[in-house]
Amino acid sequence: MGHKIPVEPQARLENFLEHLEAARQLQREWMTYGLDCVNLYFDDVDEDWWEKWVEEEPQSFEAAVIAFLESDNWVAVRVRKQLQDKPISEIASKLDKYLSFPQEDQIFAIKNFLAGKVVMGENYRYTTIEIDEIELFNLAAELLEKLEEIRGRNL
């Protein structure tokens, strides 16, 4: 069970008096300025913040990945170069699928995808490998990190 920290009556009284003074100040400003007192506490009250807020609906994960892959980020550029024969929408779809794998398998699935390995039953069919395995693994790790960042923003 947790320990209760006793709050001294003097500290409680000071805290209460601070809150009381803030409430009195708000009441004085309300009486002086009316509804315009809101402008003292909030910026851009009269702006189009409501319209902007409604427009900023969250993107789907796949749409966010597509936007990332189309960016000038060095990881995105390397992925596009490595998978130059695949459309970006297909790449995003596959990456979304690979993130549903168990966490320990994700990096290997992404690495194999970047290497051009296609899973066929229990075997892999190799297409082309333009960079060595270590570079490919590092790229897969960087890509997985970026995908996790994107997933975190879209939650």
mmCIF file of C-alpha atoms in Angstrom:
data_model
loop_
_atom_site.group_PDB
_atom_site.id
_atom_site.type_symbol
_atom_site.label_atom_id
_atom_site.label_comp_id
_atom_site.label_asym_id
_atom_site.label_seq_id
_atom_site.Cartn_x
_atom_site.Cartn_y
_atom_site.Cartn_z
ATOM 1 C CA MET A 1 0.000 0.000 0.000
ATOM 2 C CA GLY A 2 1.297 3.485 -0.762
ATOM 3 C CA HIS A 3 2.439 5.968 1.800
ATOM 4 C CA LYS A 4 0.319 9.072 2.175
ATOM 5 C CA ILE A 5 2.310 12.241 2.213
ATOM 6 C CA PRO A 6 0.807 14.565 4.762
ATOM 7 C CA VAL A 7 0.049 17.955 3.336
ATOM 8 C CA GLU A 8 0.560 20.652 5.879
ATOM 9 C CA PRO A 9 -2.392 22.921 6.491
ATOM 10 C CA GLN A 10 -0.326 26.018 5.615
ATOM 11 C CA ALA A 11 0.635 24.594 2.176
ATOM 12 C CA ARG A 12 -2.981 23.624 1.483
ATOM 13 C CA LEU A 13 -4.125 27.111 2.464
ATOM 14 C CA GLU A 14 -1.551 28.771 0.174
ATOM 15 C CA ASN A 15 -2.569 26.517 -2.727
ATOM 16 C CA PHE A 16 -6.236 27.337 -2.146
ATOM 17 C CA LEU A 17 -5.511 31.091 -1.985
ATOM 18 C CA GLU A 18 -3.602 30.937 -5.301
ATOM 19 C CA HIS A 19 -6.546 29.219 -7.002
ATOM 20 C CA LEU A 20 -8.996 31.639 -5.420
ATOM 21 C CA GLU A 21 -7.017 34.641 -6.671
ATOM 22 C CA ALA A 22 -6.879 33.152 -10.200
ATOM 23 C CA ALA A 23 -10.663 32.663 -10.152
ATOM 24 C CA ARG A 24 -11.199 36.235 -8.927
ATOM 25 C CA GLN A 25 -8.913 37.561 -11.679
ATOM 26 C CA LEU A 26 -10.886 35.635 -14.308
ATOM 27 C CA GLN A 27 -14.141 37.005 -12.885
ATOM 28 C CA ARG A 28 -12.808 40.621 -12.978
ATOM 29 C CA GLU A 29 -11.716 40.173 -16.603
ATOM 30 C CA TRP A 30 -15.075 38.632 -17.498
ATOM 31 C CA MET A 31 -16.881 41.616 -15.951
ATOM 32 C CA THR A 32 -14.552 44.099 -17.651
ATOM 33 C CA TYR A 33 -14.213 42.592 -21.146
ATOM 34 C CA GLY A 34 -17.218 40.290 -21.402
ATOM 35 C CA LEU A 35 -16.841 37.477 -23.888
ATOM 36 C CA ASP A 36 -13.714 39.155 -25.289
ATOM 37 C CA CYS A 37 -11.808 38.105 -22.151
ATOM 38 C CA VAL A 38 -11.313 34.778 -23.914
ATOM 39 C CA ASN A 39 -8.791 36.575 -26.161
ATOM 40 C CA LEU A 40 -6.605 37.141 -23.094
ATOM 41 C CA TYR A 41 -6.256 33.409 -22.520
ATOM 42 C CA PHE A 42 -6.298 31.896 -26.006
ATOM 43 C CA ASP A 43 -4.496 32.848 -29.205
ATOM 44 C CA ASP A 44 -6.294 32.804 -32.563
ATOM 45 C CA VAL A 45 -9.806 32.602 -31.125
ATOM 46 C CA ASP A 46 -11.217 34.437 -34.130
ATOM 47 C CA GLU A 47 -9.148 32.538 -36.695
ATOM 48 C CA ASP A 48 -10.273 29.510 -38.706
ATOM 49 C CA TRP A 49 -8.863 26.991 -36.201
ATOM 50 C CA TRP A 50 -12.082 24.969 -36.268
ATOM 51 C CA GLU A 51 -11.903 24.447 -40.025
ATOM 52 C CA LYS A 52 -8.223 23.552 -39.839
ATOM 53 C CA TRP A 53 -8.824 21.159 -36.964
ATOM 54 C CA VAL A 54 -11.604 19.346 -38.810
ATOM 55 C CA GLU A 55 -9.426 19.079 -41.930
ATOM 56 C CA GLU A 56 -6.590 17.428 -39.993
ATOM 57 C CA GLU A 57 -8.128 13.991 -39.742
ATOM 58 C CA PRO A 58 -5.577 11.257 -39.138
ATOM 59 C CA GLN A 59 -4.180 9.481 -42.171
ATOM 60 C CA SER A 60 -4.393 5.759 -42.507
ATOM 61 C CA PHE A 61 -1.150 3.990 -41.737
ATOM 62 C CA GLU A 62 -0.708 2.927 -45.342
ATOM 63 C CA ALA A 63 -1.259 6.502 -46.610
ATOM 64 C CA ALA A 64 1.306 7.769 -44.104
ATOM 65 C CA VAL A 65 3.796 5.132 -45.283
ATOM 66 C CA ILE A 66 3.199 6.144 -48.909
ATOM 67 C CA ALA A 67 3.822 9.794 -47.980
ATOM 68 C CA PHE A 68 7.037 8.750 -46.229
ATOM 69 C CA LEU A 69 8.199 6.645 -49.187
ATOM 70 C CA GLU A 70 7.608 9.583 -51.530
ATOM 71 C CA SER A 71 9.648 11.905 -49.302
ATOM 72 C CA ASP A 72 13.312 12.879 -49.612
ATOM 73 C CA ASN A 73 14.222 11.012 -46.429
ATOM 74 C CA TRP A 74 17.399 9.029 -47.084
ATOM 75 C CA VAL A 75 15.770 5.778 -45.943
ATOM 76 C CA ALA A 76 12.854 6.324 -48.328
ATOM 77 C CA VAL A 77 15.260 7.134 -51.176
ATOM 78 C CA ARG A 78 17.249 3.929 -50.539
ATOM 79 C CA VAL A 79 14.064 1.838 -50.355
ATOM 80 C CA ARG A 80 12.801 3.299 -53.642
ATOM 81 C CA LYS A 81 16.177 2.639 -55.251
ATOM 82 C CA GLN A 82 16.277 -0.928 -53.944
ATOM 83 C CA LEU A 83 12.711 -1.690 -55.022
ATOM 84 C CA GLN A 84 12.631 0.432 -58.145
ATOM 85 C CA ASP A 85 10.491 -2.042 -60.088
ATOM 86 C CA LYS A 86 7.662 -2.028 -57.491
ATOM 87 C CA PRO A 87 4.969 0.651 -57.185
ATOM 88 C CA ILE A 88 5.058 2.638 -53.943
ATOM 89 C CA SER A 89 1.514 1.590 -53.044
ATOM 90 C CA GLU A 90 2.542 -2.083 -53.261
ATOM 91 C CA ILE A 91 5.613 -1.429 -51.110
ATOM 92 C CA ALA A 92 3.477 0.324 -48.484
ATOM 93 C CA SER A 93 0.962 -2.500 -48.512
ATOM 94 C CA LYS A 94 3.666 -5.135 -47.996
ATOM 95 C CA LEU A 95 5.323 -3.139 -45.202
ATOM 96 C CA ASP A 96 1.962 -2.784 -43.463
ATOM 97 C CA LYS A 97 1.533 -6.560 -43.728
ATOM 98 C CA TYR A 98 5.027 -7.234 -42.344
ATOM 99 C CA LEU A 99 4.339 -5.086 -39.277
ATOM 100 C CA SER A 100 1.568 -7.507 -38.334
ATOM 101 C CA PHE A 101 4.173 -10.267 -37.996
ATOM 102 C CA PRO A 102 5.629 -11.092 -34.562
ATOM 103 C CA GLN A 103 8.140 -8.416 -33.596
ATOM 104 C CA GLU A 104 11.162 -10.721 -33.869
ATOM 105 C CA ASP A 105 10.207 -11.645 -37.469
ATOM 106 C CA GLN A 106 9.471 -8.144 -38.769
ATOM 107 C CA ILE A 107 13.034 -7.098 -39.540
ATOM 108 C CA PHE A 108 13.782 -10.340 -41.383
ATOM 109 C CA ALA A 109 10.589 -10.088 -43.444
ATOM 110 C CA ILE A 110 11.464 -6.509 -44.398
ATOM 111 C CA LYS A 111 15.073 -7.463 -45.189
ATOM 112 C CA ASN A 112 13.932 -10.330 -47.405
ATOM 113 C CA PHE A 113 11.456 -8.032 -49.147
ATOM 114 C CA LEU A 114 14.195 -5.461 -49.771
ATOM 115 C CA ALA A 115 16.494 -8.207 -51.058
ATOM 116 C CA GLY A 116 13.883 -9.258 -53.579
ATOM 117 C CA LYS A 117 13.221 -12.610 -51.948
ATOM 118 C CA VAL A 118 9.731 -13.829 -52.563
ATOM 119 C CA VAL A 119 8.328 -16.394 -50.171
ATOM 120 C CA MET A 120 7.068 -19.435 -52.039
ATOM 121 C CA GLY A 121 5.867 -22.006 -49.543
ATOM 122 C CA GLU A 122 8.836 -22.909 -47.368
ATOM 123 C CA ASN A 123 11.443 -21.655 -49.870
ATOM 124 C CA TYR A 124 12.641 -18.258 -51.046
ATOM 125 C CA ARG A 125 12.989 -17.264 -54.662
ATOM 126 C CA TYR A 126 15.737 -14.682 -55.149
ATOM 127 C CA THR A 127 15.374 -11.914 -57.673
ATOM 128 C CA THR A 128 18.144 -9.325 -57.453
ATOM 129 C CA ILE A 129 20.435 -8.212 -54.661
ATOM 130 C CA GLU A 130 22.083 -4.856 -55.271
ATOM 131 C CA ILE A 131 23.651 -4.339 -51.847
ATOM 132 C CA ASP A 132 25.321 -6.740 -49.460
ATOM 133 C CA GLU A 133 23.505 -8.466 -46.596
ATOM 134 C CA ILE A 134 24.841 -6.184 -43.833
ATOM 135 C CA GLU A 135 23.820 -3.011 -45.655
ATOM 136 C CA LEU A 136 20.470 -4.588 -46.402
ATOM 137 C CA PHE A 137 19.950 -5.520 -42.762
ATOM 138 C CA ASN A 138 20.877 -1.973 -41.671
ATOM 139 C CA LEU A 139 18.447 -0.498 -44.194
ATOM 140 C CA ALA A 140 15.724 -2.848 -42.962
ATOM 141 C CA ALA A 141 16.422 -1.791 -39.361
ATOM 142 C CA GLU A 142 16.246 1.911 -40.269
ATOM 143 C CA LEU A 143 13.057 1.352 -42.249
ATOM 144 C CA LEU A 144 11.470 -0.573 -39.382
ATOM 145 C CA GLU A 145 12.345 2.292 -37.021
ATOM 146 C CA LYS A 146 10.702 4.812 -39.375
ATOM 147 C CA LEU A 147 7.611 2.610 -39.691
ATOM 148 C CA GLU A 148 7.319 2.424 -35.898
ATOM 149 C CA GLU A 149 7.529 6.237 -35.741
ATOM 150 C CA ILE A 150 4.752 6.503 -38.328
ATOM 151 C CA ARG A 151 2.648 3.948 -36.456
ATOM 152 C CA GLY A 152 3.144 5.920 -33.230
ATOM 153 C CA ARG A 153 1.892 9.139 -34.881
ATOM 154 C CA ASN A 154 -1.173 7.412 -36.313
ATOM 155 C CA LEU A 155 -2.405 5.863 -33.084
#
